[in-house]
Short mmCIF file of C-alpha atoms in Angstrom, two decimals:
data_model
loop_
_atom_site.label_atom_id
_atom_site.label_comp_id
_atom_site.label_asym_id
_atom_site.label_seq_id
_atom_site.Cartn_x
_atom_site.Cartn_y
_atom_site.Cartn_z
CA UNK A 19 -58.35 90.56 -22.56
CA UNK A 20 -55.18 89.04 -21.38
CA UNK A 21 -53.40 89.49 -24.69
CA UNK A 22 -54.20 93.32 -24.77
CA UNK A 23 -53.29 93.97 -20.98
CA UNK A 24 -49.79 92.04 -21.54
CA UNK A 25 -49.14 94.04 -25.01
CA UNK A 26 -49.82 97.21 -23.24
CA UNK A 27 -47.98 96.57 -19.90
CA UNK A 28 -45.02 95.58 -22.54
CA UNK A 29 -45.41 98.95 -24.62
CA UNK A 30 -45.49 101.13 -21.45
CA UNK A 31 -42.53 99.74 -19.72
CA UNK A 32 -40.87 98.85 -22.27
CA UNK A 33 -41.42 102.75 -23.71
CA UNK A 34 -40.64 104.10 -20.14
CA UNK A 35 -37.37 102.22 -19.78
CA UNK A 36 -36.16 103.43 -23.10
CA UNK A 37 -36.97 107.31 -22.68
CA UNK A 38 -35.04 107.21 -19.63
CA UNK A 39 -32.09 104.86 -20.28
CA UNK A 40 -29.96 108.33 -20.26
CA UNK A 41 -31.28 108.74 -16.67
CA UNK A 42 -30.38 105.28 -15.64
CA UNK A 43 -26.87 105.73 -17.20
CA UNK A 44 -26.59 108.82 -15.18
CA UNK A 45 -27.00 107.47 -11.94
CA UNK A 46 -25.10 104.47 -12.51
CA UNK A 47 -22.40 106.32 -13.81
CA UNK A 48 -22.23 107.91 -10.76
CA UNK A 49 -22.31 104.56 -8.21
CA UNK A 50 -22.17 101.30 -10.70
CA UNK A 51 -20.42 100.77 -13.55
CA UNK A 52 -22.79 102.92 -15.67
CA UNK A 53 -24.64 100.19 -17.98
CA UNK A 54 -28.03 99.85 -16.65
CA UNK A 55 -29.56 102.08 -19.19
CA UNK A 56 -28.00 100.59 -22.14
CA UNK A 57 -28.89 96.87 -20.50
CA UNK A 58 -32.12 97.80 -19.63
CA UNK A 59 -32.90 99.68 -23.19
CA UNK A 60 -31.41 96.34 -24.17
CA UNK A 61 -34.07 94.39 -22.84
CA UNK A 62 -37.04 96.90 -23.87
CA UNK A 63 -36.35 96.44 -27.30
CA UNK A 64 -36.36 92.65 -26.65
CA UNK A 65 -39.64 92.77 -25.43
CA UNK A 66 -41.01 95.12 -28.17
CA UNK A 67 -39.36 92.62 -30.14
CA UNK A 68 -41.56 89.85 -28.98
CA UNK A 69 -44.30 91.70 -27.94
CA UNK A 70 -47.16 90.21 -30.01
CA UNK A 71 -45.60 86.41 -29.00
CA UNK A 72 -45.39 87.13 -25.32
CA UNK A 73 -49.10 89.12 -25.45
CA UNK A 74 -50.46 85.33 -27.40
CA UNK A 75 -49.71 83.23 -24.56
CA UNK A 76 -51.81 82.82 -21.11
CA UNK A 77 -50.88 84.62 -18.17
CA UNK A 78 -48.47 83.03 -16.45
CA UNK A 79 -46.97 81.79 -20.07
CA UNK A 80 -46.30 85.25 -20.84
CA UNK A 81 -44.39 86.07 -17.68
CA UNK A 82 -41.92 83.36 -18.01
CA UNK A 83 -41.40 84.11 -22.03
CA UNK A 84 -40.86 87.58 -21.32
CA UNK A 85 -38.73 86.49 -17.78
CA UNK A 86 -36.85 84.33 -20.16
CA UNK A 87 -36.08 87.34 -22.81
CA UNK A 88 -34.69 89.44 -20.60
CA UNK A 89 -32.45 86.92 -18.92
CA UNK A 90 -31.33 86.50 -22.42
CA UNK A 91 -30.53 90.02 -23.65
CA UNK A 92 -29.70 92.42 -20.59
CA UNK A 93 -26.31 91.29 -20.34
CA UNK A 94 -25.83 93.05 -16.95
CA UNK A 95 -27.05 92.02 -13.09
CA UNK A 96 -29.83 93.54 -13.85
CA UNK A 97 -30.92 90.99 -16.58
CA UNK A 98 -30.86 87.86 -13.95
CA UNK A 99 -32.71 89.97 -11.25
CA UNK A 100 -35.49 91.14 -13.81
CA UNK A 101 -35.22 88.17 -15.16
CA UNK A 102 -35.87 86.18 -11.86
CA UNK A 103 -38.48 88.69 -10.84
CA UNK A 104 -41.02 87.95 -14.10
CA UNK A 105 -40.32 84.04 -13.59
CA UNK A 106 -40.42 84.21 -10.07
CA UNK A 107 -44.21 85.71 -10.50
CA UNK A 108 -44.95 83.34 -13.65
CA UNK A 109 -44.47 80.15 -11.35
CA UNK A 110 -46.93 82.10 -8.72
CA UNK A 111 -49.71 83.24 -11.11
CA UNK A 112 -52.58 81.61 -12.76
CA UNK A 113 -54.21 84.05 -14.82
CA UNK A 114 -54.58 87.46 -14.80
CA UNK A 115 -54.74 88.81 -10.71
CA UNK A 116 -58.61 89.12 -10.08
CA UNK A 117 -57.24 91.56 -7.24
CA UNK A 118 -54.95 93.20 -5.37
CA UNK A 119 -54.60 90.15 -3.11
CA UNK A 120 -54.04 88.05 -5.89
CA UNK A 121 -51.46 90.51 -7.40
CA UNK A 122 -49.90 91.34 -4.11
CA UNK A 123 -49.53 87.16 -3.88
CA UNK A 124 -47.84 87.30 -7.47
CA UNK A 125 -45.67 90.23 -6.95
CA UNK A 126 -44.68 89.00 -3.65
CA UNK A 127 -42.96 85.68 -5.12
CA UNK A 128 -41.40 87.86 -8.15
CA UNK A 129 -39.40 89.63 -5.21
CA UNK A 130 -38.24 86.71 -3.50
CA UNK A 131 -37.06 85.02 -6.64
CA UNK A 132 -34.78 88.32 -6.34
CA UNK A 133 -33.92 88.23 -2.93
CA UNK A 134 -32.58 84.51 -3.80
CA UNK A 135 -30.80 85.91 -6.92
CA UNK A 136 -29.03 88.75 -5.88
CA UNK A 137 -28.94 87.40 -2.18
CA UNK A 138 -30.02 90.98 -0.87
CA UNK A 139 -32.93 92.42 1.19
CA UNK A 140 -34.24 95.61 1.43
CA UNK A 141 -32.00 98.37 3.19
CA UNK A 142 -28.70 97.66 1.07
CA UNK A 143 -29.60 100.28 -1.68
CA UNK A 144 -31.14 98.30 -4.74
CA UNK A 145 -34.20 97.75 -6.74
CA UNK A 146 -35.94 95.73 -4.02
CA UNK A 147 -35.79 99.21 -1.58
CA UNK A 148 -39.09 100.32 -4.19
CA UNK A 149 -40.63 96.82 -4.97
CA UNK A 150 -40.76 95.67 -0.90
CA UNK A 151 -42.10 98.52 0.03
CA UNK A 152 -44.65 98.85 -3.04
CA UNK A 153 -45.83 95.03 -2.72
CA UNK A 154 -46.63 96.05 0.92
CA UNK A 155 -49.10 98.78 -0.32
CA UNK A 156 -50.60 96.52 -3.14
CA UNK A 157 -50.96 93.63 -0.32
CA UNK A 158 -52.84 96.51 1.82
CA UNK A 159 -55.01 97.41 -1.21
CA UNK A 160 -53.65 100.76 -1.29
CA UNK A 161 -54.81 103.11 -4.17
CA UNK A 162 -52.59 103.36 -7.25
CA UNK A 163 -52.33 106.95 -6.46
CA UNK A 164 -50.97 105.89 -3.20
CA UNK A 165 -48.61 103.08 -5.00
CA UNK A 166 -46.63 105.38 -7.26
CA UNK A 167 -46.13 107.82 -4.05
CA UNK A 168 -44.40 105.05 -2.24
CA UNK A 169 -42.29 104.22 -5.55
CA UNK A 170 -41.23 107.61 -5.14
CA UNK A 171 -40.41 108.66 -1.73
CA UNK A 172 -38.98 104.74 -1.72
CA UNK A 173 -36.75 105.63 -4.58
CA UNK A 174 -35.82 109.18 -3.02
CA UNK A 175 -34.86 107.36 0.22
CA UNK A 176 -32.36 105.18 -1.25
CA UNK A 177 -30.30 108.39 -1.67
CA UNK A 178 -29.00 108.37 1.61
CA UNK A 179 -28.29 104.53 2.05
CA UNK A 180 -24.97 102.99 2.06
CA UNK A 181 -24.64 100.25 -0.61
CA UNK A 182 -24.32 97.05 -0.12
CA UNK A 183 -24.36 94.90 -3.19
CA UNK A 184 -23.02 95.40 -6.87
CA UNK A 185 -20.68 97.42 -7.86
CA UNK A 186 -21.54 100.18 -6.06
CA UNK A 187 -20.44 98.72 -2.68
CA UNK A 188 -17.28 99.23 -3.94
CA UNK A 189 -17.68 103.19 -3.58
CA UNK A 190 -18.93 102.56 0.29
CA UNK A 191 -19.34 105.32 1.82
CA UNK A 192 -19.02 106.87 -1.71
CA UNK A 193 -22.49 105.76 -2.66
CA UNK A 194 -24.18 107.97 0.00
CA UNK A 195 -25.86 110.80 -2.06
CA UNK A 196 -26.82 108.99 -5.09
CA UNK A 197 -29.99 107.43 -6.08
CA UNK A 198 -29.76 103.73 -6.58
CA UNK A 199 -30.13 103.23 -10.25
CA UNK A 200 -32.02 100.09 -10.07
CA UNK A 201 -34.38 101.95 -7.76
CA UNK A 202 -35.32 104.16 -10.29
CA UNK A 203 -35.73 101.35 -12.68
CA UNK A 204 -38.02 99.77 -10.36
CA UNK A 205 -39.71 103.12 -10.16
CA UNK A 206 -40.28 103.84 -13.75
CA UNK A 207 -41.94 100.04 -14.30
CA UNK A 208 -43.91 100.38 -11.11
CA UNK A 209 -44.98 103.77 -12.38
CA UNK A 210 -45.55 102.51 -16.26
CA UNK A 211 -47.75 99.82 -14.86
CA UNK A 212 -49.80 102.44 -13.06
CA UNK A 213 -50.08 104.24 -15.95
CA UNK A 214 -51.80 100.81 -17.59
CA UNK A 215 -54.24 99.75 -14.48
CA UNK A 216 -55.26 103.90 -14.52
CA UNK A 217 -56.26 103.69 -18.21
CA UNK A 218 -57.98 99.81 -18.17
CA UNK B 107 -9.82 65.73 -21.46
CA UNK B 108 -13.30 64.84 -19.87
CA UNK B 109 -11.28 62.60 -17.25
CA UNK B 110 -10.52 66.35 -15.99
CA UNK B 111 -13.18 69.21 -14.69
CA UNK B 112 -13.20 71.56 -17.17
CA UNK B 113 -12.69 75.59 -16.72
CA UNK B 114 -14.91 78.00 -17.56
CA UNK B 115 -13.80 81.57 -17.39
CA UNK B 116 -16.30 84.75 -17.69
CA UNK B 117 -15.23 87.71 -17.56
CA UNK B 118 -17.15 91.34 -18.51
CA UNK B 119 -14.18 91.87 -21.30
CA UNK B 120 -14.27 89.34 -23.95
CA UNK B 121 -10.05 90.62 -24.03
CA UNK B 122 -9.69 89.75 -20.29
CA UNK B 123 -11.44 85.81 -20.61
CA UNK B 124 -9.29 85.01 -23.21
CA UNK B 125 -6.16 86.58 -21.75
CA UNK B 126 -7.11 84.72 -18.75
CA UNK B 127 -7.74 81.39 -20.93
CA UNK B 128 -4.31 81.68 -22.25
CA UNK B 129 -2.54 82.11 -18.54
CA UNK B 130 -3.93 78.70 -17.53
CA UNK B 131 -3.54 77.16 -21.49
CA UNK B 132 0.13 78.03 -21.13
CA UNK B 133 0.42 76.19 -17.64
CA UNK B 134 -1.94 72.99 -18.15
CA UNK B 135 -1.21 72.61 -21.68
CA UNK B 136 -3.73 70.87 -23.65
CA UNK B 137 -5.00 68.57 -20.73
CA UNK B 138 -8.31 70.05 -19.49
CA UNK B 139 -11.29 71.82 -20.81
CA UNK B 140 -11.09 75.31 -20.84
CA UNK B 141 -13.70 77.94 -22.39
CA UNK B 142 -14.22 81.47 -22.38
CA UNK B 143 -16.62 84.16 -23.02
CA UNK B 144 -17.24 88.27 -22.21
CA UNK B 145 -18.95 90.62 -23.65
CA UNK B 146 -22.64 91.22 -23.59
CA UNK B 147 -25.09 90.05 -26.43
CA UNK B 148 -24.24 93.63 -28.20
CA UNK B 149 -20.96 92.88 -27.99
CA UNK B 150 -20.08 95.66 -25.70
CA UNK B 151 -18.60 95.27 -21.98
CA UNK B 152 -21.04 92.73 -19.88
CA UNK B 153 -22.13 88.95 -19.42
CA UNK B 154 -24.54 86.87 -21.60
CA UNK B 155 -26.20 83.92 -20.20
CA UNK B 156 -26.72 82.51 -23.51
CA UNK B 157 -22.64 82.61 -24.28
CA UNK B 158 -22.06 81.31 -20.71
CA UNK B 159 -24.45 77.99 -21.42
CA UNK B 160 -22.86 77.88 -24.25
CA UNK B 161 -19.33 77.74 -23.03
CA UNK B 162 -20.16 75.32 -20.43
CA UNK B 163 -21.66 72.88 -22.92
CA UNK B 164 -18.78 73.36 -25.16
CA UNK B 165 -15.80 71.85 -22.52
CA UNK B 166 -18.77 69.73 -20.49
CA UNK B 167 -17.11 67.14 -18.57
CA UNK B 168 -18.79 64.38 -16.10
CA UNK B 169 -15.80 65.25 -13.72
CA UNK B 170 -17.60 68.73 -13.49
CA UNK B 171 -16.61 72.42 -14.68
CA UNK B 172 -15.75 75.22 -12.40
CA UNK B 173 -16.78 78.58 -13.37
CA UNK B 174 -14.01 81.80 -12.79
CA UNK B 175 -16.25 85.36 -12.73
CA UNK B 176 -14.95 88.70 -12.65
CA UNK B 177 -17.46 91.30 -10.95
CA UNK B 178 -21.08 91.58 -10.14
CA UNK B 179 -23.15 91.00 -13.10
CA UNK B 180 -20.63 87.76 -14.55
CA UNK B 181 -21.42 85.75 -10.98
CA UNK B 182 -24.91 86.86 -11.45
CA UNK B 183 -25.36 85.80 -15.13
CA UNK B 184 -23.30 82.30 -14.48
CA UNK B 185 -25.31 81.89 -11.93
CA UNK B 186 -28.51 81.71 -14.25
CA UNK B 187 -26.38 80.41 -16.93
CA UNK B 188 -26.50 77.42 -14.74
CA UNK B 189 -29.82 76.88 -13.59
CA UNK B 190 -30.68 76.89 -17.56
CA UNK B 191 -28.88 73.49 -17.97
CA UNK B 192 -30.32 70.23 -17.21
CA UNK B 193 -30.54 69.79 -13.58
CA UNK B 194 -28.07 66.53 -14.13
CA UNK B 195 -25.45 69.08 -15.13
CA UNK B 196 -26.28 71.94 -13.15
CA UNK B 197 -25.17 70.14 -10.23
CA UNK B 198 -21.55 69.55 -11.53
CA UNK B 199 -21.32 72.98 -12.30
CA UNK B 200 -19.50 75.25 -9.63
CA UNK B 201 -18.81 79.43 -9.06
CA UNK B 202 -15.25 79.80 -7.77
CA UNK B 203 -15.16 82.78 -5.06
CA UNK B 204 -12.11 83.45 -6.49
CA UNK B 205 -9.98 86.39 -8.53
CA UNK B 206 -10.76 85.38 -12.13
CA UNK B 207 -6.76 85.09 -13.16
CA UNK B 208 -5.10 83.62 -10.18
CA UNK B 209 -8.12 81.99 -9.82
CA UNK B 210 -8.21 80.16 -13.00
CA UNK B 211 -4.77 79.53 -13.14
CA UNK B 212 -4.88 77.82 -9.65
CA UNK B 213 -7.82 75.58 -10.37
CA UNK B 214 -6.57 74.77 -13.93
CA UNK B 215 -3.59 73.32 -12.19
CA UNK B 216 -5.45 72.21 -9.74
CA UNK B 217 -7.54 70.03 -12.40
CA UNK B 218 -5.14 69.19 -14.49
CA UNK B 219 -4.18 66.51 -11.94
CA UNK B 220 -6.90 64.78 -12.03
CA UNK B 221 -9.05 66.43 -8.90
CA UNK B 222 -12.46 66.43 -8.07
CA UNK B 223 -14.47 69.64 -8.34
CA UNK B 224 -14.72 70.73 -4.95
CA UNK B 225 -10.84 70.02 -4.97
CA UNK B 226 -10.61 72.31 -7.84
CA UNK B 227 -12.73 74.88 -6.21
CA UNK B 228 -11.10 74.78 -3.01
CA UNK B 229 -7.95 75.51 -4.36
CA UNK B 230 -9.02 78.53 -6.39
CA UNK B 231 -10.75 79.95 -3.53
CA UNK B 232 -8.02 79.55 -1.04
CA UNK B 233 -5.33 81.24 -3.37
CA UNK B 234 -3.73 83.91 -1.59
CA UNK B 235 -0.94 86.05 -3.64
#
């Protein structure tokens, strides 16, 4: 049961990541230095690569392979914070979440191991301005109807922030417009792992 | 050579770490470590934490090796570079908040004389052109 969750969780991000890489180049193009989607396609193929070796292992097993992969084959900040994220949660998990307490437990140290890595919070205009507030509505057993709204509006209210970290800090007052492109990353996997739970 | 920390220069351009490897080569001569890498896995412009291990084992001194990044993504990717080594080394291993050429130059001087690592990355990091 494991096996086939992980191999499907890998397809749809993975999938998701790499039908929008354009997307992500277009945004960071327009703040960063306009590599996420070619790192991030980068890493997709990585894990399609490995799929059916990540998908044989337990659990948590699976999380730091795949954490490990990406670290490996990004090549850009992103790969680290990803990175840090999966092994982050594999150090946290046991098995497979039996809820959304469990997962909200497991999510919850993925984003902290990315707080530590990119020494950032939420409010400075990166990925963690959708996972915070989308761990909140998992911890609150929110529906995942309700979880890929937040991913959303979260994403469509990093527009207006000033950035603080990467490259796009640079622009300042520049950035103010623009989507953060790791945002919308963190959108599409929220959204791709939606997709997964929906269909289980 | 392992009497000295070793330099470690990572930069997103593979053209700009070596350039950068050649500014401090030309003032230190052969008397420290010094190792560079840039590009991303593909090749392109980026990090890779694999090449980064990789260039820290390759000039690995017990004196220590300080690290010169260039923007976002190299500090990042060093940074988990690092924590990939044995925990032994990973603790001799040190970022420079520095500008990766003046930066490198300044703590390849600074280690050619025979100074500790947080000499070295003092030095770097209080460079001021």
């Amino acid at each position: 049961m494991t096996q086939k969750l992980v191999s499907r969780l890998i397809e749809a991000i993975a999938n998701s990541i790499i039908a929008n890489a354009e997307v992500l180049t277009t945004l960071d193009q327009a703040i960063g230095d306009g590599d996420h989607g070619a790192n991030m396609r980068r890493g997709a193929k990585a894990l399609k690569t490995q799929c059916d070796e990540i998908s044989s292992l337990e659990f948590a097993a699976a999380l730091k392979k795949a954490g490990t992969a990406i670290v490996m084959t990004v090549g850009g900040a992103s790969g680290p914070l990803y990175g840090s994220a999966l092994l982050g949660m594999a150090k946290a998990a046991s098995g497979v979440p039996k809820n959304a307490k469990e997962a909200s437990v497991v999510v919850r140290a993925g984003i902290d191991a990315v707080k530590a890595r990119g020494k950032s919070d939420a409010g400075a205009k990166t990925m963690l301005d959708v996972l915070v507030p989308v761990q909140s509505e998992i911890e609150s057993g929110s529906s995942i109807a309700r979880i890929r709204t937040v991913a959303e509006e979260s994403l469509e209210a990093t527009k207006p922030m000033l950035a603080k970290k990467g490259r796009a800090a640079f622009l300042g007052e520049r950035s103010i417009g623009h989507a953060d492109p790791g945002a919308k990353s963190a959108a599409l996997i929220v959204h791709a792992i939606c997709d997964v739970l929906e269909a289980q | 050579m392992s009497d000295s920390v070793s330099i470690v220069i990572v930069s997103h351009s593979p053209a700009v770490a070596r350039g950068a490897a050649d500014m401090v080569r030309e003032m230190v001569g052969e008397e420290i470590g010094i190792a560079f890498c840039g590009g991303n896995p593909d090749g392109g412009l980026g990090t890779d934490v694999g090449a980064i291990a990789s260039a820290i084992d390759s000039v690995w001194s017990p004196r220590g090796v300080a690290v010169l990044v260039d923007l976002g993504g190299a500090e990042t990717n060093s940074e988990m570079a690092i924590e990939l080594l044995d925990s032994e080394k990973s603790r001799r291993v040190a970022i420079c908040n520095a500008p990766i050429v003046e930066g490198a130059v300044m703590a390849g001087t600074e280690a050619a004389c025979g100074s500790s690592l947080e000499e070295v990355k003092k030095t770097a990091e209080e460079f001021q052109s």
